[in-house]
Amino acid sequence: MRSTKSLCPECLAIIDASIIEENGKMILEKTCARHRYFKDIYWSDPVQFKRFEQYLHDGGGVLNPSGSNGNCPHSCGICTSHKTTTILANIDVTNRCNQAYPVCFANASASVILRTIPYPDKAMMQLLRNEKPVPCPAVQFAGGEPTMRDDIVEIVKMAREFDFTQIQIATNGIKLSRSLELYRQLNDAGLHTVYLQFDGVTEEPISRTGASMHFPST
Ligand SMILES: [Zn+2]
Ligand SMILES: [Zn+2]
């Protein structure tokens, strides 16, 4: 259907890739000269893929790149290779979690070293808001589980001071479901979106991964 550039998942070399339609799916296929042939589902619905392709738009680039050599993604800051400024920034505020979920997108249960970004990390948010020509409008605090931090409300307040128009937390929702007070504090601090993960209503999709569900009792 069309060709593009992609990364070798083994060595991160930038390699040619093709997007093709096959058996009712959009497939991304690529071959790294040093490694092998890779093939993955890119979009599960070709109709939706073609619909979204109509809106494909390249921006004019970043006027004040932080990494200037264009060697993306190896020394990106963001660099001169980017067509737009950051749209949604993810800031991992901790890798602690109150769940050991086998299909966590951050693979938090596999972490052995606990990390928490220093607080207050204004420099990170300032860098995003300084991007030109369009300041980064949206930030999502992720982890780990961001509500494991006692100062998550303060972090949201800080984002509000930087005038992000969209402030999100990516959370498993456990602490929020048990504390209306925490919800109120986050809401008052300026949180716009609680971004939840949903994998199914039964254990089956999880057990198919070979893992088992484990919810903490407290
Ligand atoms: Zn490779
Ligand atoms: Zn880059």
JSON list of C-alpha atoms and ligand atoms in Angstrom, two decimals:
[
{"chain": "A", "resi": 1, "resn": "MET", "atom": "CA", "xyz": [0.00, 0.00, 0.00]},
{"chain": "A", "resi": 2, "resn": "ARG", "atom": "CA", "xyz": [2.83, 2.36, 0.84]},
{"chain": "A", "resi": 3, "resn": "SER", "atom": "CA", "xyz": [6.36, 2.38, 2.15]},
{"chain": "A", "resi": 4, "resn": "THR", "atom": "CA", "xyz": [7.63, 4.10, 5.25]},
{"chain": "A", "resi": 5, "resn": "LYS", "atom": "CA", "xyz": [10.53, 4.03, 7.70]},
{"chain": "A", "resi": 6, "resn": "SER", "atom": "CA", "xyz": [10.60, 1.99, 10.87]},
{"chain": "A", "resi": 7, "resn": "LEU", "atom": "CA", "xyz": [13.02, 0.72, 13.49]},
{"chain": "A", "resi": 8, "resn": "CYS", "atom": "CA", "xyz": [14.59, -2.70, 13.84]},
{"chain": "A", "resi": 9, "resn": "PRO", "atom": "CA", "xyz": [13.31, -3.82, 17.27]},
{"chain": "A", "resi": 10, "resn": "GLU", "atom": "CA", "xyz": [16.69, -5.51, 17.93]},
{"chain": "A", "resi": 11, "resn": "CYS", "atom": "CA", "xyz": [19.27, -2.85, 17.00]},
{"chain": "A", "resi": 12, "resn": "LEU", "atom": "CA", "xyz": [17.05, 0.26, 16.52]},
{"chain": "A", "resi": 13, "resn": "ALA", "atom": "CA", "xyz": [18.49, 0.86, 13.04]},
{"chain": "A", "resi": 14, "resn": "ILE", "atom": "CA", "xyz": [16.19, 2.92, 10.81]},
{"chain": "A", "resi": 15, "resn": "ILE", "atom": "CA", "xyz": [15.07, 0.58, 8.03]},
{"chain": "A", "resi": 16, "resn": "ASP", "atom": "CA", "xyz": [12.57, 0.54, 5.14]},
{"chain": "A", "resi": 17, "resn": "ALA", "atom": "CA", "xyz": [9.15, -0.87, 5.94]},
{"chain": "A", "resi": 18, "resn": "SER", "atom": "CA", "xyz": [5.99, -1.60, 3.95]},
{"chain": "A", "resi": 19, "resn": "ILE", "atom": "CA", "xyz": [2.38, -1.24, 5.01]},
{"chain": "A", "resi": 20, "resn": "ILE", "atom": "CA", "xyz": [0.30, -3.88, 3.24]},
{"chain": "A", "resi": 21, "resn": "GLU", "atom": "CA", "xyz": [-3.23, -5.24, 3.49]},
{"chain": "A", "resi": 22, "resn": "GLU", "atom": "CA", "xyz": [-3.40, -8.95, 4.24]},
{"chain": "A", "resi": 23, "resn": "ASN", "atom": "CA", "xyz": [-6.26, -11.15, 5.46]},
{"chain": "A", "resi": 24, "resn": "GLY", "atom": "CA", "xyz": [-8.38, -8.17, 6.49]},
{"chain": "A", "resi": 25, "resn": "LYS", "atom": "CA", "xyz": [-5.61, -6.51, 8.49]},
{"chain": "A", "resi": 26, "resn": "MET", "atom": "CA", "xyz": [-3.06, -3.79, 7.83]},
{"chain": "A", "resi": 27, "resn": "ILE", "atom": "CA", "xyz": [0.39, -5.32, 8.26]},
{"chain": "A", "resi": 28, "resn": "LEU", "atom": "CA", "xyz": [3.76, -3.61, 8.78]},
{"chain": "A", "resi": 29, "resn": "GLU", "atom": "CA", "xyz": [6.64, -5.66, 7.42]},
{"chain": "A", "resi": 30, "resn": "LYS", "atom": "CA", "xyz": [10.35, -4.93, 7.42]},
{"chain": "A", "resi": 31, "resn": "THR", "atom": "CA", "xyz": [13.72, -6.61, 7.19]},
{"chain": "A", "resi": 32, "resn": "CYS", "atom": "CA", "xyz": [16.87, -5.62, 9.07]},
{"chain": "A", "resi": 33, "resn": "ALA", "atom": "CA", "xyz": [20.05, -6.60, 7.18]},
{"chain": "A", "resi": 34, "resn": "ARG", "atom": "CA", "xyz": [21.74, -7.49, 10.48]},
{"chain": "A", "resi": 35, "resn": "HIS", "atom": "CA", "xyz": [18.79, -9.29, 12.03]},
{"chain": "A", "resi": 36, "resn": "ARG", "atom": "CA", "xyz": [15.69, -10.74, 10.37]},
{"chain": "A", "resi": 37, "resn": "TYR", "atom": "CA", "xyz": [12.29, -10.21, 8.81]},
{"chain": "A", "resi": 38, "resn": "PHE", "atom": "CA", "xyz": [9.68, -8.71, 11.14]},
{"chain": "A", "resi": 39, "resn": "LYS", "atom": "CA", "xyz": [5.93, -8.64, 10.59]},
{"chain": "A", "resi": 40, "resn": "ASP", "atom": "CA", "xyz": [3.25, -7.18, 12.86]},
{"chain": "A", "resi": 41, "resn": "ILE", "atom": "CA", "xyz": [-0.38, -6.07, 12.76]},
{"chain": "A", "resi": 42, "resn": "TYR", "atom": "CA", "xyz": [-0.32, -2.30, 12.24]},
{"chain": "A", "resi": 43, "resn": "TRP", "atom": "CA", "xyz": [-4.09, -1.65, 12.16]},
{"chain": "A", "resi": 44, "resn": "SER", "atom": "CA", "xyz": [-6.67, -4.37, 12.75]},
{"chain": "A", "resi": 45, "resn": "ASP", "atom": "CA", "xyz": [-9.24, -2.62, 10.55]},
{"chain": "A", "resi": 46, "resn": "PRO", "atom": "CA", "xyz": [-8.27, -1.55, 6.99]},
{"chain": "A", "resi": 47, "resn": "VAL", "atom": "CA", "xyz": [-11.40, 0.64, 6.64]},
{"chain": "A", "resi": 48, "resn": "GLN", "atom": "CA", "xyz": [-10.46, 2.67, 9.71]},
{"chain": "A", "resi": 49, "resn": "PHE", "atom": "CA", "xyz": [-6.82, 2.80, 8.57]},
{"chain": "A", "resi": 50, "resn": "LYS", "atom": "CA", "xyz": [-7.80, 4.30, 5.19]},
{"chain": "A", "resi": 51, "resn": "ARG", "atom": "CA", "xyz": [-10.17, 6.72, 6.91]},
{"chain": "A", "resi": 52, "resn": "PHE", "atom": "CA", "xyz": [-7.40, 7.98, 9.21]},
{"chain": "A", "resi": 53, "resn": "GLU", "atom": "CA", "xyz": [-4.89, 8.16, 6.33]},
{"chain": "A", "resi": 54, "resn": "GLN", "atom": "CA", "xyz": [-6.99, 10.99, 4.86]},
{"chain": "A", "resi": 55, "resn": "TYR", "atom": "CA", "xyz": [-6.06, 13.11, 7.86]},
{"chain": "A", "resi": 56, "resn": "LEU", "atom": "CA", "xyz": [-2.32, 12.43, 7.63]},
{"chain": "A", "resi": 57, "resn": "HIS", "atom": "CA", "xyz": [-0.52, 15.73, 7.97]},
{"chain": "A", "resi": 58, "resn": "ASP", "atom": "CA", "xyz": [3.16, 16.59, 8.25]},
{"chain": "A", "resi": 59, "resn": "GLY", "atom": "CA", "xyz": [3.95, 19.71, 10.23]},
{"chain": "A", "resi": 60, "resn": "GLY", "atom": "CA", "xyz": [6.70, 22.21, 9.49]},
{"chain": "A", "resi": 61, "resn": "GLY", "atom": "CA", "xyz": [9.13, 20.88, 12.09]},
{"chain": "A", "resi": 62, "resn": "VAL", "atom": "CA", "xyz": [10.42, 22.11, 15.44]},
{"chain": "A", "resi": 63, "resn": "LEU", "atom": "CA", "xyz": [11.94, 25.61, 15.46]},
{"chain": "A", "resi": 64, "resn": "ASN", "atom": "CA", "xyz": [13.96, 25.08, 18.65]},
{"chain": "A", "resi": 65, "resn": "PRO", "atom": "CA", "xyz": [15.02, 21.40, 18.70]},
{"chain": "A", "resi": 66, "resn": "SER", "atom": "CA", "xyz": [16.93, 20.37, 21.82]},
{"chain": "A", "resi": 67, "resn": "GLY", "atom": "CA", "xyz": [18.92, 17.66, 20.06]},
{"chain": "A", "resi": 68, "resn": "SER", "atom": "CA", "xyz": [20.17, 19.13, 16.82]},
{"chain": "A", "resi": 69, "resn": "ASN", "atom": "CA", "xyz": [21.88, 16.26, 14.99]},
{"chain": "A", "resi": 70, "resn": "GLY", "atom": "CA", "xyz": [18.72, 14.51, 13.75]},
{"chain": "A", "resi": 71, "resn": "ASN", "atom": "CA", "xyz": [20.01, 11.14, 14.92]},
{"chain": "A", "resi": 72, "resn": "CYS", "atom": "CA", "xyz": [16.55, 10.10, 16.08]},
{"chain": "A", "resi": 73, "resn": "PRO", "atom": "CA", "xyz": [15.79, 8.08, 18.23]},
{"chain": "A", "resi": 74, "resn": "HIS", "atom": "CA", "xyz": [19.36, 7.63, 19.52]},
{"chain": "A", "resi": 75, "resn": "SER", "atom": "CA", "xyz": [20.01, 11.15, 20.80]},
{"chain": "A", "resi": 76, "resn": "CYS", "atom": "CA", "xyz": [16.61, 12.72, 20.55]},
{"chain": "A", "resi": 77, "resn": "GLY", "atom": "CA", "xyz": [15.70, 15.67, 22.63]},
{"chain": "A", "resi": 78, "resn": "ILE", "atom": "CA", "xyz": [13.38, 16.26, 20.51]},
{"chain": "A", "resi": 79, "resn": "CYS", "atom": "CA", "xyz": [15.63, 16.55, 17.44]},
{"chain": "A", "resi": 80, "resn": "THR", "atom": "CA", "xyz": [15.47, 18.07, 13.97]},
{"chain": "A", "resi": 81, "resn": "SER", "atom": "CA", "xyz": [13.91, 14.90, 12.46]},
{"chain": "A", "resi": 82, "resn": "HIS", "atom": "CA", "xyz": [10.52, 15.65, 13.97]},
{"chain": "A", "resi": 83, "resn": "LYS", "atom": "CA", "xyz": [7.72, 17.08, 11.84]},
{"chain": "A", "resi": 84, "resn": "THR", "atom": "CA", "xyz": [5.78, 18.51, 14.79]},
{"chain": "A", "resi": 85, "resn": "THR", "atom": "CA", "xyz": [6.36, 19.61, 18.34]},
{"chain": "A", "resi": 86, "resn": "THR", "atom": "CA", "xyz": [5.24, 17.25, 21.12]},
{"chain": "A", "resi": 87, "resn": "ILE", "atom": "CA", "xyz": [1.49, 16.68, 21.12]},
{"chain": "A", "resi": 88, "resn": "LEU", "atom": "CA", "xyz": [1.13, 14.59, 24.30]},
{"chain": "A", "resi": 89, "resn": "ALA", "atom": "CA", "xyz": [4.10, 14.18, 26.63]},
{"chain": "A", "resi": 90, "resn": "ASN", "atom": "CA", "xyz": [4.33, 11.18, 28.94]},
{"chain": "A", "resi": 91, "resn": "ILE", "atom": "CA", "xyz": [6.16, 11.80, 32.19]},
{"chain": "A", "resi": 92, "resn": "ASP", "atom": "CA", "xyz": [6.78, 8.68, 34.26]},
{"chain": "A", "resi": 93, "resn": "VAL", "atom": "CA", "xyz": [6.65, 9.94, 37.84]},
{"chain": "A", "resi": 94, "resn": "THR", "atom": "CA", "xyz": [7.41, 6.62, 39.52]},
{"chain": "A", "resi": 95, "resn": "ASN", "atom": "CA", "xyz": [7.76, 2.96, 38.68]},
{"chain": "A", "resi": 96, "resn": "ARG", "atom": "CA", "xyz": [6.10, 1.84, 41.91]},
{"chain": "A", "resi": 97, "resn": "CYS", "atom": "CA", "xyz": [2.73, 0.12, 41.50]},
{"chain": "A", "resi": 98, "resn": "ASN", "atom": "CA", "xyz": [0.01, -1.32, 43.75]},
{"chain": "A", "resi": 99, "resn": "GLN", "atom": "CA", "xyz": [-0.74, -4.09, 41.27]},
{"chain": "A", "resi": 100, "resn": "ALA", "atom": "CA", "xyz": [1.25, -6.91, 39.71]},
{"chain": "A", "resi": 101, "resn": "TYR", "atom": "CA", "xyz": [-0.60, -6.99, 36.42]},
{"chain": "A", "resi": 102, "resn": "PRO", "atom": "CA", "xyz": [0.81, -9.38, 33.81]},
{"chain": "A", "resi": 103, "resn": "VAL", "atom": "CA", "xyz": [-0.05, -7.27, 30.75]},
{"chain": "A", "resi": 104, "resn": "CYS", "atom": "CA", "xyz": [0.84, -3.84, 32.14]},
{"chain": "A", "resi": 105, "resn": "PHE", "atom": "CA", "xyz": [1.96, -1.49, 29.34]},
{"chain": "A", "resi": 106, "resn": "ALA", "atom": "CA", "xyz": [4.78, -0.22, 31.54]},
{"chain": "A", "resi": 107, "resn": "ASN", "atom": "CA", "xyz": [5.72, -3.75, 32.65]},
{"chain": "A", "resi": 108, "resn": "ALA", "atom": "CA", "xyz": [5.86, -2.25, 36.15]},
{"chain": "A", "resi": 109, "resn": "SER", "atom": "CA", "xyz": [5.76, -5.59, 37.96]},
{"chain": "A", "resi": 110, "resn": "ALA", "atom": "CA", "xyz": [9.10, -6.50, 36.35]},
{"chain": "A", "resi": 111, "resn": "SER", "atom": "CA", "xyz": [10.86, -3.49, 37.90]},
{"chain": "A", "resi": 112, "resn": "VAL", "atom": "CA", "xyz": [13.41, -4.29, 40.56]},
{"chain": "A", "resi": 113, "resn": "ILE", "atom": "CA", "xyz": [14.80, -0.82, 41.17]},
{"chain": "A", "resi": 114, "resn": "LEU", "atom": "CA", "xyz": [12.29, 1.74, 42.43]},
{"chain": "A", "resi": 115, "resn": "ARG", "atom": "CA", "xyz": [12.64, 5.10, 40.78]},
{"chain": "A", "resi": 116, "resn": "THR", "atom": "CA", "xyz": [10.83, 8.34, 41.40]},
{"chain": "A", "resi": 117, "resn": "ILE", "atom": "CA", "xyz": [11.56, 11.50, 39.49]},
{"chain": "A", "resi": 118, "resn": "PRO", "atom": "CA", "xyz": [12.84, 14.28, 41.69]},
{"chain": "A", "resi": 119, "resn": "TYR", "atom": "CA", "xyz": [10.21, 16.73, 42.80]},
{"chain": "A", "resi": 120, "resn": "PRO", "atom": "CA", "xyz": [9.59, 19.42, 41.77]},
{"chain": "A", "resi": 121, "resn": "ASP", "atom": "CA", "xyz": [10.69, 18.74, 38.19]},
{"chain": "A", "resi": 122, "resn": "LYS", "atom": "CA", "xyz": [9.73, 22.05, 36.70]},
{"chain": "A", "resi": 123, "resn": "ALA", "atom": "CA", "xyz": [12.50, 21.90, 34.09]},
{"chain": "A", "resi": 124, "resn": "MET", "atom": "CA", "xyz": [10.82, 18.99, 32.31]},
{"chain": "A", "resi": 125, "resn": "MET", "atom": "CA", "xyz": [7.49, 20.78, 32.03]},
{"chain": "A", "resi": 126, "resn": "GLN", "atom": "CA", "xyz": [9.16, 24.06, 31.10]},
{"chain": "A", "resi": 127, "resn": "LEU", "atom": "CA", "xyz": [11.02, 22.36, 28.22]},
{"chain": "A", "resi": 128, "resn": "LEU", "atom": "CA", "xyz": [7.70, 21.07, 26.86]},
{"chain": "A", "resi": 129, "resn": "ARG", "atom": "CA", "xyz": [5.99, 24.43, 27.14]},
{"chain": "A", "resi": 130, "resn": "ASN", "atom": "CA", "xyz": [8.96, 26.17, 25.45]},
{"chain": "A", "resi": 131, "resn": "GLU", "atom": "CA", "xyz": [8.65, 24.12, 22.25]},
{"chain": "A", "resi": 132, "resn": "LYS", "atom": "CA", "xyz": [8.19, 26.27, 19.14]},
{"chain": "A", "resi": 133, "resn": "PRO", "atom": "CA", "xyz": [6.15, 27.01, 17.11]},
{"chain": "A", "resi": 134, "resn": "VAL", "atom": "CA", "xyz": [3.51, 25.15, 19.15]},
{"chain": "A", "resi": 135, "resn": "PRO", "atom": "CA", "xyz": [4.03, 24.56, 22.90]},
{"chain": "A", "resi": 136, "resn": "CYS", "atom": "CA", "xyz": [3.22, 21.01, 23.99]},
{"chain": "A", "resi": 137, "resn": "PRO", "atom": "CA", "xyz": [-0.48, 21.24, 24.96]},
{"chain": "A", "resi": 138, "resn": "ALA", "atom": "CA", "xyz": [-0.98, 17.98, 26.84]},
{"chain": "A", "resi": 139, "resn": "VAL", "atom": "CA", "xyz": [0.83, 16.03, 29.52]},
{"chain": "A", "resi": 140, "resn": "GLN", "atom": "CA", "xyz": [0.11, 12.58, 30.90]},
{"chain": "A", "resi": 141, "resn": "PHE", "atom": "CA", "xyz": [1.63, 11.46, 34.19]},
{"chain": "A", "resi": 142, "resn": "ALA", "atom": "CA", "xyz": [2.29, 7.75, 34.08]},
{"chain": "A", "resi": 143, "resn": "GLY", "atom": "CA", "xyz": [4.48, 5.18, 35.77]},
{"chain": "A", "resi": 144, "resn": "GLY", "atom": "CA", "xyz": [4.24, 2.74, 37.40]},
{"chain": "A", "resi": 145, "resn": "GLU", "atom": "CA", "xyz": [1.12, 3.89, 39.14]},
{"chain": "A", "resi": 146, "resn": "PRO", "atom": "CA", "xyz": [1.18, 7.70, 39.53]},
{"chain": "A", "resi": 147, "resn": "THR", "atom": "CA", "xyz": [-1.22, 7.71, 42.50]},
{"chain": "A", "resi": 148, "resn": "MET", "atom": "CA", "xyz": [1.45, 5.83, 44.49]},
{"chain": "A", "resi": 149, "resn": "ARG", "atom": "CA", "xyz": [3.11, 9.23, 44.90]},
{"chain": "A", "resi": 150, "resn": "ASP", "atom": "CA", "xyz": [1.89, 11.20, 47.89]},
{"chain": "A", "resi": 151, "resn": "ASP", "atom": "CA", "xyz": [2.54, 14.40, 45.96]},
{"chain": "A", "resi": 152, "resn": "ILE", "atom": "CA", "xyz": [0.57, 13.53, 42.80]},
{"chain": "A", "resi": 153, "resn": "VAL", "atom": "CA", "xyz": [-1.89, 16.36, 43.55]},
{"chain": "A", "resi": 154, "resn": "GLU", "atom": "CA", "xyz": [1.03, 18.82, 43.76]},
{"chain": "A", "resi": 155, "resn": "ILE", "atom": "CA", "xyz": [2.40, 17.54, 40.44]},
{"chain": "A", "resi": 156, "resn": "VAL", "atom": "CA", "xyz": [-0.98, 18.12, 38.75]},
{"chain": "A", "resi": 157, "resn": "LYS", "atom": "CA", "xyz": [-1.14, 21.61, 40.29]},
{"chain": "A", "resi": 158, "resn": "MET", "atom": "CA", "xyz": [2.29, 22.35, 38.84]},
{"chain": "A", "resi": 159, "resn": "ALA", "atom": "CA", "xyz": [1.17, 21.25, 35.36]},
{"chain": "A", "resi": 160, "resn": "ARG", "atom": "CA", "xyz": [-1.78, 23.59, 35.72]},
{"chain": "A", "resi": 161, "resn": "GLU", "atom": "CA", "xyz": [0.59, 26.46, 36.53]},
{"chain": "A", "resi": 162, "resn": "PHE", "atom": "CA", "xyz": [2.40, 25.73, 33.27]},
{"chain": "A", "resi": 163, "resn": "ASP", "atom": "CA", "xyz": [-0.93, 26.11, 31.46]},
{"chain": "A", "resi": 164, "resn": "PHE", "atom": "CA", "xyz": [-1.17, 22.70, 29.86]},
{"chain": "A", "resi": 165, "resn": "THR", "atom": "CA", "xyz": [-4.64, 22.56, 28.30]},
{"chain": "A", "resi": 166, "resn": "GLN", "atom": "CA", "xyz": [-4.92, 18.81, 28.90]},
{"chain": "A", "resi": 167, "resn": "ILE", "atom": "CA", "xyz": [-3.58, 17.13, 32.05]},
{"chain": "A", "resi": 168, "resn": "GLN", "atom": "CA", "xyz": [-3.99, 13.38, 32.42]},
{"chain": "A", "resi": 169, "resn": "ILE", "atom": "CA", "xyz": [-2.97, 10.55, 34.73]},
{"chain": "A", "resi": 170, "resn": "ALA", "atom": "CA", "xyz": [-2.61, 6.99, 33.43]},
{"chain": "A", "resi": 171, "resn": "THR", "atom": "CA", "xyz": [-3.83, 4.98, 36.37]},
{"chain": "A", "resi": 172, "resn": "ASN", "atom": "CA", "xyz": [-5.28, 1.60, 37.29]},
{"chain": "A", "resi": 173, "resn": "GLY", "atom": "CA", "xyz": [-7.96, 3.54, 39.22]},
{"chain": "A", "resi": 174, "resn": "ILE", "atom": "CA", "xyz": [-7.67, 1.52, 42.42]},
{"chain": "A", "resi": 175, "resn": "LYS", "atom": "CA", "xyz": [-6.78, 4.41, 44.75]},
{"chain": "A", "resi": 176, "resn": "LEU", "atom": "CA", "xyz": [-9.32, 6.71, 43.09]},
{"chain": "A", "resi": 177, "resn": "SER", "atom": "CA", "xyz": [-12.08, 4.13, 43.47]},
{"chain": "A", "resi": 178, "resn": "ARG", "atom": "CA", "xyz": [-11.38, 3.98, 47.20]},
{"chain": "A", "resi": 179, "resn": "SER", "atom": "CA", "xyz": [-11.01, 7.69, 47.92]},
{"chain": "A", "resi": 180, "resn": "LEU", "atom": "CA", "xyz": [-13.51, 10.29, 46.83]},
{"chain": "A", "resi": 181, "resn": "GLU", "atom": "CA", "xyz": [-11.25, 12.77, 48.63]},
{"chain": "A", "resi": 182, "resn": "LEU", "atom": "CA", "xyz": [-8.29, 12.00, 46.35]},
{"chain": "A", "resi": 183, "resn": "TYR", "atom": "CA", "xyz": [-10.56, 12.36, 43.34]},
{"chain": "A", "resi": 184, "resn": "ARG", "atom": "CA", "xyz": [-11.77, 15.75, 44.58]},
{"chain": "A", "resi": 185, "resn": "GLN", "atom": "CA", "xyz": [-8.22, 16.95, 45.26]},
{"chain": "A", "resi": 186, "resn": "LEU", "atom": "CA", "xyz": [-7.06, 15.95, 41.78]},
{"chain": "A", "resi": 187, "resn": "ASN", "atom": "CA", "xyz": [-10.11, 17.53, 40.21]},
{"chain": "A", "resi": 188, "resn": "ASP", "atom": "CA", "xyz": [-9.58, 20.77, 42.13]},
{"chain": "A", "resi": 189, "resn": "ALA", "atom": "CA", "xyz": [-5.88, 20.75, 41.18]},
{"chain": "A", "resi": 190, "resn": "GLY", "atom": "CA", "xyz": [-6.88, 20.82, 37.51]},
{"chain": "A", "resi": 191, "resn": "LEU", "atom": "CA", "xyz": [-6.78, 17.20, 36.33]},
{"chain": "A", "resi": 192, "resn": "HIS", "atom": "CA", "xyz": [-8.75, 16.81, 33.08]},
{"chain": "A", "resi": 193, "resn": "THR", "atom": "CA", "xyz": [-8.57, 13.11, 32.30]},
{"chain": "A", "resi": 194, "resn": "VAL", "atom": "CA", "xyz": [-8.25, 9.83, 34.16]},
{"chain": "A", "resi": 195, "resn": "TYR", "atom": "CA", "xyz": [-6.80, 7.44, 31.60]},
{"chain": "A", "resi": 196, "resn": "LEU", "atom": "CA", "xyz": [-7.72, 3.87, 32.52]},
{"chain": "A", "resi": 197, "resn": "GLN", "atom": "CA", "xyz": [-6.62, 0.55, 31.08]},
{"chain": "A", "resi": 198, "resn": "PHE", "atom": "CA", "xyz": [-9.30, -1.91, 30.02]},
{"chain": "A", "resi": 199, "resn": "ASP", "atom": "CA", "xyz": [-8.37, -5.40, 28.83]},
{"chain": "A", "resi": 200, "resn": "GLY", "atom": "CA", "xyz": [-11.63, -7.31, 29.12]},
{"chain": "A", "resi": 201, "resn": "VAL", "atom": "CA", "xyz": [-14.40, -8.44, 31.45]},
{"chain": "A", "resi": 202, "resn": "THR", "atom": "CA", "xyz": [-13.12, -11.99, 31.90]},
{"chain": "A", "resi": 203, "resn": "GLU", "atom": "CA", "xyz": [-9.76, -13.51, 32.78]},
{"chain": "A", "resi": 204, "resn": "GLU", "atom": "CA", "xyz": [-9.50, -15.18, 29.38]},
{"chain": "A", "resi": 205, "resn": "PRO", "atom": "CA", "xyz": [-7.52, -12.55, 27.47]},
{"chain": "A", "resi": 206, "resn": "ILE", "atom": "CA", "xyz": [-5.02, -12.47, 30.33]},
{"chain": "A", "resi": 207, "resn": "SER", "atom": "CA", "xyz": [-4.69, -16.22, 30.73]},
{"chain": "A", "resi": 208, "resn": "ARG", "atom": "CA", "xyz": [-4.02, -16.51, 26.99]},
{"chain": "A", "resi": 209, "resn": "THR", "atom": "CA", "xyz": [-0.80, -14.57, 27.61]},
{"chain": "A", "resi": 210, "resn": "GLY", "atom": "CA", "xyz": [0.29, -17.43, 29.90]},
{"chain": "A", "resi": 211, "resn": "ALA", "atom": "CA", "xyz": [0.13, -15.16, 32.95]},
{"chain": "A", "resi": 212, "resn": "SER", "atom": "CA", "xyz": [-2.35, -15.18, 35.80]},
{"chain": "A", "resi": 213, "resn": "MET", "atom": "CA", "xyz": [-4.37, -12.40, 37.36]},
{"chain": "A", "resi": 214, "resn": "HIS", "atom": "CA", "xyz": [-3.20, -11.19, 40.71]},
{"chain": "A", "resi": 215, "resn": "PHE", "atom": "CA", "xyz": [-5.04, -8.44, 42.50]},
{"chain": "A", "resi": 216, "resn": "PRO", "atom": "CA", "xyz": [-3.78, -7.26, 45.86]},
{"chain": "A", "resi": 217, "resn": "SER", "atom": "CA", "xyz": [-6.25, -7.65, 48.70]},
{"chain": "A", "resi": 218, "resn": "THR", "atom": "CA", "xyz": [-5.72, -4.17, 50.08]},
{"chain": "B", "resi": 1, "resn": "ZN", "atom": "ZN", "xyz": [18.58, -4.91, 13.42]},
{"chain": "B", "resi": 2, "resn": "ZN", "atom": "ZN", "xyz": [14.23, 12.86, 17.38]}
]
